[in-house]
PDB file of C-alpha atoms in Angstrom:
ATOM      1  CA  UNK A   9       1.066 -11.713  -6.041  1.00  0.00           C
ATOM      2  CA  UNK A  10       3.949 -12.853  -3.848  1.00  0.00           C
ATOM      3  CA  UNK A  11       4.463 -11.473  -0.357  1.00  0.00           C
ATOM      4  CA  UNK A  12       8.260 -11.795  -0.349  1.00  0.00           C
ATOM      5  CA  UNK A  13      10.225  -9.803  -2.911  1.00  0.00           C
ATOM      6  CA  UNK A  14      13.727 -10.474  -4.182  1.00  0.00           C
ATOM      7  CA  UNK A  15      16.393  -8.041  -5.315  1.00  0.00           C
ATOM      8  CA  UNK A  16      15.238  -8.228  -8.957  1.00  0.00           C
ATOM      9  CA  UNK A  17      11.760  -7.037  -7.946  1.00  0.00           C
ATOM     10  CA  UNK A  18      13.028  -4.026  -6.017  1.00  0.00           C
ATOM     11  CA  UNK A  19      16.189  -3.130  -7.938  1.00  0.00           C
ATOM     12  CA  UNK A  20      14.821   0.376  -8.574  1.00  0.00           C
ATOM     13  CA  UNK A  21      14.762   0.971  -4.817  1.00  0.00           C
ATOM     14  CA  UNK A  22      18.450   0.062  -4.441  1.00  0.00           C
ATOM     15  CA  UNK A  23      19.598   3.580  -5.189  1.00  0.00           C
ATOM     16  CA  UNK A  24      22.585   4.119  -2.882  1.00  0.00           C
ATOM     17  CA  UNK A  25      26.121   3.029  -3.657  1.00  0.00           C
ATOM     18  CA  UNK A  26      27.001  -0.477  -2.497  1.00  0.00           C
ATOM     19  CA  UNK A  27      23.421  -1.064  -1.404  1.00  0.00           C
ATOM     20  CA  UNK A  28      22.280  -4.674  -1.116  1.00  0.00           C
ATOM     21  CA  UNK A  29      18.885  -5.994  -0.155  1.00  0.00           C
ATOM     22  CA  UNK A  30      18.336  -7.693   3.199  1.00  0.00           C
ATOM     23  CA  UNK A  31      14.551  -8.067   3.283  1.00  0.00           C
ATOM     24  CA  UNK A  32      11.686  -6.805   1.112  1.00  0.00           C
ATOM     25  CA  UNK A  33       8.169  -7.865   1.973  1.00  0.00           C
ATOM     26  CA  UNK A  34       4.529  -7.060   1.576  1.00  0.00           C
ATOM     27  CA  UNK A  35       1.949  -7.714   4.238  1.00  0.00           C
ATOM     28  CA  UNK A  36       0.756 -11.287   4.682  1.00  0.00           C
ATOM     29  CA  UNK A  37      -1.705 -12.395   1.928  1.00  0.00           C
ATOM     30  CA  UNK A  38      -4.203 -13.141   4.711  1.00  0.00           C
ATOM     31  CA  UNK A  39      -4.570  -9.363   5.233  1.00  0.00           C
ATOM     32  CA  UNK A  40      -5.521  -9.028   1.565  1.00  0.00           C
ATOM     33  CA  UNK A  41      -7.895 -11.993   1.832  1.00  0.00           C
ATOM     34  CA  UNK A  42      -9.665 -10.443   4.855  1.00  0.00           C
ATOM     35  CA  UNK A  43     -10.098  -7.113   3.054  1.00  0.00           C
ATOM     36  CA  UNK A  44     -11.412  -8.846  -0.062  1.00  0.00           C
ATOM     37  CA  UNK A  45     -13.845 -10.974   1.968  1.00  0.00           C
ATOM     38  CA  UNK A  46     -15.133  -7.921   3.841  1.00  0.00           C
ATOM     39  CA  UNK A  47     -15.623  -6.088   0.561  1.00  0.00           C
ATOM     40  CA  UNK A  48     -17.489  -9.057  -0.913  1.00  0.00           C
ATOM     41  CA  UNK A  49     -19.761  -9.376   2.135  1.00  0.00           C
ATOM     42  CA  UNK A  50     -20.572  -5.647   2.038  1.00  0.00           C
ATOM     43  CA  UNK A  51     -21.148  -5.891  -1.706  1.00  0.00           C
ATOM     44  CA  UNK A  52     -23.551  -8.794  -1.232  1.00  0.00           C
ATOM     45  CA  UNK A  53     -25.489  -6.687   1.309  1.00  0.00           C
ATOM     46  CA  UNK A  54     -25.645  -3.734  -1.103  1.00  0.00           C
ATOM     47  CA  UNK A  55     -26.803  -5.965  -3.962  1.00  0.00           C
ATOM     48  CA  UNK A  56     -29.494  -7.509  -1.755  1.00  0.00           C
ATOM     49  CA  UNK A  57     -30.791  -4.066  -0.702  1.00  0.00           C
ATOM     50  CA  UNK A  58     -30.719  -2.964  -4.339  1.00  0.00           C
ATOM     51  CA  UNK A  59     -32.675  -6.049  -5.387  1.00  0.00           C
ATOM     52  CA  UNK A  60     -35.267  -5.396  -2.658  1.00  0.00           C
ATOM     53  CA  UNK A  61     -35.677  -1.746  -3.660  1.00  0.00           C
ATOM     54  CA  UNK A  62     -35.910  -2.506  -7.394  1.00  0.00           C
ATOM     55  CA  UNK A  63     -38.421  -5.307  -6.815  1.00  0.00           C
ATOM     56  CA  UNK A  64     -40.532  -2.971  -4.718  1.00  0.00           C
ATOM     57  CA  UNK A  65     -40.429  -0.173  -7.303  1.00  0.00           C
ATOM     58  CA  UNK A  66     -41.276  -2.534 -10.216  1.00  0.00           C
ATOM     59  CA  UNK A  67     -38.992  -0.754 -12.677  1.00  0.00           C
ATOM     60  CA  UNK A  68     -38.382  -1.920 -16.257  1.00  0.00           C
ATOM     61  CA  UNK A  69     -35.974  -4.880 -16.608  1.00  0.00           C
ATOM     62  CA  UNK A  70     -33.416  -2.943 -18.683  1.00  0.00           C
ATOM     63  CA  UNK A  71     -33.055  -0.314 -15.981  1.00  0.00           C
ATOM     64  CA  UNK A  72     -32.782  -3.014 -13.323  1.00  0.00           C
ATOM     65  CA  UNK A  73     -29.961  -4.641 -15.304  1.00  0.00           C
ATOM     66  CA  UNK A  74     -28.274  -1.249 -15.708  1.00  0.00           C
ATOM     67  CA  UNK A  75     -28.491  -0.652 -11.950  1.00  0.00           C
ATOM     68  CA  UNK A  76     -26.944  -4.045 -11.191  1.00  0.00           C
ATOM     69  CA  UNK A  77     -24.238  -3.351 -13.783  1.00  0.00           C
ATOM     70  CA  UNK A  78     -23.335  -0.114 -12.024  1.00  0.00           C
ATOM     71  CA  UNK A  79     -23.211  -1.871  -8.662  1.00  0.00           C
ATOM     72  CA  UNK A  80     -20.998  -4.659 -10.050  1.00  0.00           C
ATOM     73  CA  UNK A  81     -18.759  -2.068 -11.749  1.00  0.00           C
ATOM     74  CA  UNK A  82     -18.234  -0.161  -8.480  1.00  0.00           C
ATOM     75  CA  UNK A  83     -17.599  -3.401  -6.575  1.00  0.00           C
ATOM     76  CA  UNK A  84     -15.069  -4.600  -9.178  1.00  0.00           C
ATOM     77  CA  UNK A  85     -13.255  -1.254  -9.059  1.00  0.00           C
ATOM     78  CA  UNK A  86     -13.139  -1.404  -5.278  1.00  0.00           C
ATOM     79  CA  UNK A  87     -11.836  -5.001  -5.246  1.00  0.00           C
ATOM     80  CA  UNK A  88      -9.045  -4.120  -7.668  1.00  0.00           C
ATOM     81  CA  UNK A  89      -8.204  -1.033  -5.623  1.00  0.00           C
ATOM     82  CA  UNK A  90      -7.893  -3.165  -2.466  1.00  0.00           C
ATOM     83  CA  UNK A  91      -5.537  -5.539  -4.328  1.00  0.00           C
ATOM     84  CA  UNK A  92      -3.429  -2.727  -5.774  1.00  0.00           C
ATOM     85  CA  UNK A  93      -3.166  -0.981  -2.387  1.00  0.00           C
ATOM     86  CA  UNK A  94      -1.875  -4.236  -0.851  1.00  0.00           C
ATOM     87  CA  UNK A  95       0.457  -4.800  -3.801  1.00  0.00           C
ATOM     88  CA  UNK A  96       2.139  -1.387  -3.498  1.00  0.00           C
ATOM     89  CA  UNK A  97       2.572  -1.465   0.299  1.00  0.00           C
ATOM     90  CA  UNK A  98       6.181  -2.581   0.701  1.00  0.00           C
ATOM     91  CA  UNK A  99       8.629  -2.926   3.579  1.00  0.00           C
ATOM     92  CA  UNK A 100      12.205  -2.757   2.374  1.00  0.00           C
ATOM     93  CA  UNK A 101      15.411  -3.179   4.385  1.00  0.00           C
ATOM     94  CA  UNK A 102      18.851  -2.886   2.783  1.00  0.00           C
ATOM     95  CA  UNK A 103      22.306  -2.477   4.274  1.00  0.00           C
ATOM     96  CA  UNK A 104      21.953   1.321   3.823  1.00  0.00           C
ATOM     97  CA  UNK A 105      18.340   2.156   4.597  1.00  0.00           C
ATOM     98  CA  UNK A 106      14.986   1.013   5.901  1.00  0.00           C
ATOM     99  CA  UNK A 107      11.978   1.995   3.855  1.00  0.00           C
ATOM    100  CA  UNK A 108       8.222   1.680   4.031  1.00  0.00           C
ATOM    101  CA  UNK A 109       6.288   2.609   0.921  1.00  0.00           C
ATOM    102  CA  UNK A 110       2.504   2.908   0.921  1.00  0.00           C
ATOM    103  CA  UNK A 111       1.627   3.915  -2.625  1.00  0.00           C
ATOM    104  CA  UNK A 112      -2.110   4.232  -3.148  1.00  0.00           C
ATOM    105  CA  UNK A 113      -2.475   5.328  -6.785  1.00  0.00           C
ATOM    106  CA  UNK A 114      -4.716   8.375  -7.311  1.00  0.00           C
ATOM    107  CA  UNK A 115      -5.103   8.881  -3.530  1.00  0.00           C
ATOM    108  CA  UNK A 116      -1.865   9.118  -1.552  1.00  0.00           C
ATOM    109  CA  UNK A 117       1.786   8.110  -1.323  1.00  0.00           C
ATOM    110  CA  UNK A 118       3.626   7.634   1.953  1.00  0.00           C
ATOM    111  CA  UNK A 119       7.371   7.010   2.032  1.00  0.00           C
ATOM    112  CA  UNK A 120       8.928   6.404   5.430  1.00  0.00           C
ATOM    113  CA  UNK A 121      12.695   6.303   5.105  1.00  0.00           C
ATOM    114  CA  UNK A 122      15.429   5.709   7.715  1.00  0.00           C
ATOM    115  CA  UNK A 123      19.104   5.889   6.734  1.00  0.00           C
ATOM    116  CA  UNK A 124      21.101   3.390   8.735  1.00  0.00           C
ATOM    117  CA  UNK A 125      24.222   5.554   8.908  1.00  0.00           C
ATOM    118  CA  UNK A 126      22.209   8.216  10.761  1.00  0.00           C
ATOM    119  CA  UNK A 127      20.753   5.986  13.489  1.00  0.00           C
ATOM    120  CA  UNK A 128      21.719   3.262  15.878  1.00  0.00           C
ATOM    121  CA  UNK A 129      19.562   0.180  15.817  1.00  0.00           C
ATOM    122  CA  UNK A 130      19.092  -1.047  19.352  1.00  0.00           C
ATOM    123  CA  UNK A 131      16.489  -3.821  19.094  1.00  0.00           C
ATOM    124  CA  UNK A 132      14.786  -6.025  16.548  1.00  0.00           C
ATOM    125  CA  UNK A 133      11.684  -7.715  17.973  1.00  0.00           C
ATOM    126  CA  UNK A 134       9.211 -10.156  16.490  1.00  0.00           C
ATOM    127  CA  UNK A 135       5.658 -10.123  17.798  1.00  0.00           C
ATOM    128  CA  UNK A 136       3.148 -12.845  16.983  1.00  0.00           C
ATOM    129  CA  UNK A 137       0.087 -11.631  18.811  1.00  0.00           C
ATOM    130  CA  UNK A 138      -2.471 -14.413  18.795  1.00  0.00           C
ATOM    131  CA  UNK A 139      -3.415 -17.972  17.866  1.00  0.00           C
ATOM    132  CA  UNK A 140      -4.510 -17.034  14.357  1.00  0.00           C
ATOM    133  CA  UNK A 141      -1.229 -15.259  13.610  1.00  0.00           C
ATOM    134  CA  UNK A 142       0.703 -18.240  15.003  1.00  0.00           C
ATOM    135  CA  UNK A 143      -1.087 -20.625  12.646  1.00  0.00           C
ATOM    136  CA  UNK A 144      -0.615 -18.324   9.647  1.00  0.00           C
ATOM    137  CA  UNK A 145       3.008 -17.546  10.584  1.00  0.00           C
ATOM    138  CA  UNK A 146       2.189 -13.837  10.507  1.00  0.00           C
ATOM    139  CA  UNK A 147       3.249 -11.024  12.825  1.00  0.00           C
ATOM    140  CA  UNK A 148       4.962  -7.700  13.376  1.00  0.00           C
ATOM    141  CA  UNK A 149       8.689  -7.016  13.344  1.00  0.00           C
ATOM    142  CA  UNK A 150       9.708  -3.929  15.280  1.00  0.00           C
ATOM    143  CA  UNK A 151      13.060  -2.229  14.783  1.00  0.00           C
ATOM    144  CA  UNK A 152      13.942   0.191  17.582  1.00  0.00           C
ATOM    145  CA  UNK A 153      16.329   3.091  17.057  1.00  0.00           C
ATOM    146  CA  UNK A 154      18.266   5.280  19.371  1.00  0.00           C
ATOM    147  CA  UNK A 155      18.061   9.028  18.956  1.00  0.00           C
ATOM    148  CA  UNK A 156      18.572  11.258  16.921  1.00  0.00           C
ATOM    149  CA  UNK A 157      16.143   9.565  14.544  1.00  0.00           C
ATOM    150  CA  UNK A 158      12.695  11.135  14.646  1.00  0.00           C
ATOM    151  CA  UNK A 159      10.800   7.873  14.856  1.00  0.00           C
ATOM    152  CA  UNK A 160      12.126   5.605  17.500  1.00  0.00           C
ATOM    153  CA  UNK A 161      10.300   2.582  16.142  1.00  0.00           C
ATOM    154  CA  UNK A 162       9.950   1.152  12.668  1.00  0.00           C
ATOM    155  CA  UNK A 163       7.224  -1.479  12.550  1.00  0.00           C
ATOM    156  CA  UNK A 164       6.755  -3.966   9.740  1.00  0.00           C
ATOM    157  CA  UNK A 165       3.143  -4.923  10.359  1.00  0.00           C
ATOM    158  CA  UNK A 166       1.564  -8.306   9.624  1.00  0.00           C
ATOM    159  CA  UNK A 167       4.371  -9.707   7.515  1.00  0.00           C
ATOM    160  CA  UNK A 168       5.006 -13.357   6.725  1.00  0.00           C
ATOM    161  CA  UNK A 169       7.500 -15.358   8.732  1.00  0.00           C
ATOM    162  CA  UNK A 170       8.245 -12.688  11.381  1.00  0.00           C
ATOM    163  CA  UNK A 171      10.576 -14.829  13.518  1.00  0.00           C
ATOM    164  CA  UNK A 172      13.021 -15.619  10.731  1.00  0.00           C
ATOM    165  CA  UNK A 173      12.796 -12.073   9.406  1.00  0.00           C
ATOM    166  CA  UNK A 174      13.615 -10.636  12.846  1.00  0.00           C
ATOM    167  CA  UNK A 175      16.558 -13.031  13.277  1.00  0.00           C
ATOM    168  CA  UNK A 176      17.926 -12.197   9.838  1.00  0.00           C
ATOM    169  CA  UNK A 177      17.458  -8.464  10.359  1.00  0.00           C
ATOM    170  CA  UNK A 178      18.998  -8.634  13.833  1.00  0.00           C
ATOM    171  CA  UNK A 179      22.124 -10.360  12.517  1.00  0.00           C
ATOM    172  CA  UNK A 180      22.512  -8.107   9.485  1.00  0.00           C
ATOM    173  CA  UNK A 181      21.870  -4.869  11.395  1.00  0.00           C
ATOM    174  CA  UNK A 182      24.305  -5.927  14.133  1.00  0.00           C
ATOM    175  CA  UNK A 183      27.037  -6.300  11.509  1.00  0.00           C
ATOM    176  CA  UNK A 184      26.107  -2.944   9.939  1.00  0.00           C
ATOM    177  CA  UNK A 185      26.042  -1.121  13.291  1.00  0.00           C
ATOM    178  CA  UNK A 186      29.402  -2.600  14.322  1.00  0.00           C
ATOM    179  CA  UNK A 187      31.031  -1.291  11.190  1.00  0.00           C
ATOM    180  CA  UNK A 188      29.411   2.119  11.628  1.00  0.00           C
ATOM    181  CA  UNK A 189      32.024   4.683  12.712  1.00  0.00           C
ATOM    182  CA  UNK A 190      29.433   7.099  14.107  1.00  0.00           C
ATOM    183  CA  UNK A 191      28.120   4.917  16.911  1.00  0.00           C
ATOM    184  CA  UNK A 192      30.747   2.455  18.017  1.00  0.00           C
ATOM    185  CA  UNK A 193      34.181   4.050  17.731  1.00  0.00           C
ATOM    186  CA  UNK A 194      34.047   6.488  20.603  1.00  0.00           C
ATOM    187  CA  UNK A 195      37.534   7.812  21.256  1.00  0.00           C
ATOM    188  CA  UNK A 196      38.658   9.681  24.354  1.00  0.00           C
ATOM    189  CA  UNK A 197      40.610  12.599  23.026  1.00  0.00           C
ATOM    190  CA  UNK A 198      43.805  13.783  24.788  1.00  0.00           C
ATOM    191  CA  UNK A 199      42.496  17.378  24.439  1.00  0.00           C
ATOM    192  CA  UNK A 200      40.120  16.702  27.375  1.00  0.00           C
ATOM    193  CA  UNK A 201      43.051  16.219  29.756  1.00  0.00           C
ATOM    194  CA  UNK A 202      44.660  19.380  28.474  1.00  0.00           C
ATOM    195  CA  UNK A 203      41.394  21.234  29.160  1.00  0.00           C
ATOM    196  CA  UNK A 204      41.305  20.016  32.783  1.00  0.00           C
ATOM    197  CA  UNK A 205      44.897  21.066  33.294  1.00  0.00           C
ATOM    198  CA  UNK A 206      44.042  24.511  31.984  1.00  0.00           C
ATOM    199  CA  UNK A 207      41.324  24.968  34.610  1.00  0.00           C
ATOM    200  CA  UNK A 208      43.212  23.472  37.557  1.00  0.00           C
ATOM    201  CA  UNK A 209      46.905  24.114  36.874  1.00  0.00           C
ATOM    202  CA  UNK A 210      49.327  21.819  38.772  1.00  0.00           C
ATOM    203  CA  UNK A 211      46.419  20.016  40.570  1.00  0.00           C
ATOM    204  CA  UNK A 212      46.550  16.761  38.624  1.00  0.00           C
ATOM    205  CA  UNK A 213      50.189  16.250  39.487  1.00  0.00           C
ATOM    206  CA  UNK A 214      49.484  16.612  43.257  1.00  0.00           C
ATOM    207  CA  UNK A 215      46.721  13.968  43.316  1.00  0.00           C
TER     208      UNK A 215
ATOM    209  CA  UNK B  25     -42.878   6.366 -14.313  1.00  0.00           C
ATOM    210  CA  UNK B  26     -41.425   7.452 -17.655  1.00  0.00           C
ATOM    211  CA  UNK B  27     -39.825  10.526 -16.166  1.00  0.00           C
ATOM    212  CA  UNK B  28     -38.308   8.456 -13.341  1.00  0.00           C
ATOM    213  CA  UNK B  29     -36.868   5.972 -15.829  1.00  0.00           C
ATOM    214  CA  UNK B  30     -35.494   8.671 -18.124  1.00  0.00           C
ATOM    215  CA  UNK B  31     -33.928  10.469 -15.156  1.00  0.00           C
ATOM    216  CA  UNK B  32     -32.392   7.192 -13.980  1.00  0.00           C
ATOM    217  CA  UNK B  33     -30.992   6.459 -17.421  1.00  0.00           C
ATOM    218  CA  UNK B  34     -29.499   9.932 -17.624  1.00  0.00           C
ATOM    219  CA  UNK B  35     -27.925   9.461 -14.174  1.00  0.00           C
ATOM    220  CA  UNK B  36     -26.542   6.089 -15.279  1.00  0.00           C
ATOM    221  CA  UNK B  37     -25.040   7.709 -18.357  1.00  0.00           C
ATOM    222  CA  UNK B  38     -23.430  10.357 -16.131  1.00  0.00           C
ATOM    223  CA  UNK B  39     -22.137   7.640 -13.810  1.00  0.00           C
ATOM    224  CA  UNK B  40     -20.499   5.683 -16.638  1.00  0.00           C
ATOM    225  CA  UNK B  41     -18.958   8.861 -18.087  1.00  0.00           C
ATOM    226  CA  UNK B  42     -17.438   9.808 -14.717  1.00  0.00           C
ATOM    227  CA  UNK B  43     -16.411   6.188 -14.168  1.00  0.00           C
ATOM    228  CA  UNK B  44     -14.657   6.151 -17.560  1.00  0.00           C
ATOM    229  CA  UNK B  45     -12.623   9.272 -16.703  1.00  0.00           C
ATOM    230  CA  UNK B  46     -11.829   7.983 -13.202  1.00  0.00           C
ATOM    231  CA  UNK B  47     -10.680   4.586 -14.506  1.00  0.00           C
ATOM    232  CA  UNK B  48      -8.437   6.184 -17.144  1.00  0.00           C
ATOM    233  CA  UNK B  49      -6.841   8.462 -14.551  1.00  0.00           C
ATOM    234  CA  UNK B  50      -6.502   5.590 -12.087  1.00  0.00           C
ATOM    235  CA  UNK B  51      -4.809   3.413 -14.683  1.00  0.00           C
ATOM    236  CA  UNK B  52      -2.351   6.189 -15.581  1.00  0.00           C
ATOM    237  CA  UNK B  53      -1.565   6.644 -11.868  1.00  0.00           C
ATOM    238  CA  UNK B  54      -1.008   2.904 -11.478  1.00  0.00           C
ATOM    239  CA  UNK B  55       1.389   2.901 -14.449  1.00  0.00           C
ATOM    240  CA  UNK B  56       3.222   5.868 -12.898  1.00  0.00           C
ATOM    241  CA  UNK B  57       3.522   4.029  -9.576  1.00  0.00           C
ATOM    242  CA  UNK B  58       4.785   0.925 -11.397  1.00  0.00           C
ATOM    243  CA  UNK B  59       7.492   2.994 -13.058  1.00  0.00           C
ATOM    244  CA  UNK B  60       8.393   4.755  -9.810  1.00  0.00           C
ATOM    245  CA  UNK B  61       8.785   1.541  -7.798  1.00  0.00           C
ATOM    246  CA  UNK B  62       9.935  -0.653 -10.679  1.00  0.00           C
ATOM    247  CA  UNK B  63       7.336  -3.231  -9.671  1.00  0.00           C
ATOM    248  CA  UNK B  64       5.030  -4.564 -12.363  1.00  0.00           C
ATOM    249  CA  UNK B  65       1.422  -5.458 -11.644  1.00  0.00           C
ATOM    250  CA  UNK B  66       0.254  -9.006 -12.356  1.00  0.00           C
ATOM    251  CA  UNK B  67      -1.101  -9.409 -15.860  1.00  0.00           C
ATOM    252  CA  UNK B  68      -4.718 -10.057 -14.845  1.00  0.00           C
ATOM    253  CA  UNK B  69      -4.892  -6.813 -12.835  1.00  0.00           C
ATOM    254  CA  UNK B  70      -3.283  -4.823 -15.607  1.00  0.00           C
ATOM    255  CA  UNK B  71      -5.674  -6.296 -18.187  1.00  0.00           C
ATOM    256  CA  UNK B  72      -8.631  -5.493 -15.963  1.00  0.00           C
ATOM    257  CA  UNK B  73      -7.481  -1.884 -15.578  1.00  0.00           C
ATOM    258  CA  UNK B  74      -7.065  -1.595 -19.347  1.00  0.00           C
ATOM    259  CA  UNK B  75     -10.414  -3.159 -20.246  1.00  0.00           C
ATOM    260  CA  UNK B  76     -12.558  -1.503 -17.562  1.00  0.00           C
ATOM    261  CA  UNK B  77     -12.672   2.038 -19.089  1.00  0.00           C
ATOM    262  CA  UNK B  78     -13.674   0.566 -22.448  1.00  0.00           C
ATOM    263  CA  UNK B  79     -16.511  -1.376 -20.804  1.00  0.00           C
ATOM    264  CA  UNK B  80     -17.636   1.778 -18.987  1.00  0.00           C
ATOM    265  CA  UNK B  81     -17.730   3.918 -22.113  1.00  0.00           C
ATOM    266  CA  UNK B  82     -19.667   1.235 -24.015  1.00  0.00           C
ATOM    267  CA  UNK B  83     -22.211   0.988 -21.203  1.00  0.00           C
ATOM    268  CA  UNK B  84     -22.481   4.787 -21.166  1.00  0.00           C
ATOM    269  CA  UNK B  85     -23.116   4.780 -24.922  1.00  0.00           C
ATOM    270  CA  UNK B  86     -25.701   2.044 -24.486  1.00  0.00           C
ATOM    271  CA  UNK B  87     -27.493   4.242 -21.946  1.00  0.00           C
ATOM    272  CA  UNK B  88     -27.548   7.137 -24.424  1.00  0.00           C
ATOM    273  CA  UNK B  89     -28.909   4.898 -27.184  1.00  0.00           C
ATOM    274  CA  UNK B  90     -31.608   3.559 -24.884  1.00  0.00           C
ATOM    275  CA  UNK B  91     -32.480   7.122 -23.833  1.00  0.00           C
ATOM    276  CA  UNK B  92     -32.857   8.128 -27.486  1.00  0.00           C
ATOM    277  CA  UNK B  93     -34.976   5.038 -28.120  1.00  0.00           C
ATOM    278  CA  UNK B  94     -37.256   5.856 -25.186  1.00  0.00           C
ATOM    279  CA  UNK B  95     -37.520   9.475 -26.256  1.00  0.00           C
ATOM    280  CA  UNK B  96     -38.458   8.450 -29.821  1.00  0.00           C
ATOM    281  CA  UNK B  97     -41.150   6.077 -28.494  1.00  0.00           C
ATOM    282  CA  UNK B  98     -42.544   8.850 -26.326  1.00  0.00           C
TER     283      UNK B  98
END
């Protein structure tokens, strides 16, 4: 259950030609641990209430055992679901695209995709919000885009090692953006001067 | 009391039947997601997902048997 993925783990997501992985991560394992702890605490409360009710009703032992079995079955299913939801929530950055996948089996799938040749990356920020996150080396990395992308921000929430990730992403995306012909090679075309001369004939020569 | 217990047992049987179907469907969805992303689940989670429907159906069958037993006693 590792939080950082390598190119072998995500080779099916490297679909474009010449695509290489920069970063692929899940959320910090602490997020999973918090969710599991909360589930366990709630489960303990439910089991306690169940025990109180069953003791009060004085039902046969077999039915009491069956009731506890059902409760444990639901709790186990929920715990596994929490783990699987964390496992299939992936942030993926390659030299061609940025991708967030939230695959919740049997419930929903969200794929948030940004193609790097269609946007200009303007900022990569790391945000470690509090003392706890500082200790755990956990935080958000925000990638800001210029228009015409629909979303102007792509946030990788609660990932491990946000500072190093932001530095690495910043360097890699800088190289990618510099080699991008769409955003950085802005030529002034000679046709513009011709157009001005058409509107104001013989004026440019006088000035 | 008997009617309450029999009703409860029947509800438990229904629960385990629905749980069995849900767990089978959930497992198939998980396998589909694994294939889509090319990311395999850890073995212990996969084993749990495979074993859980079998446990549910056995518990459901146990409920039915106990229901029959209670009905025969009555």
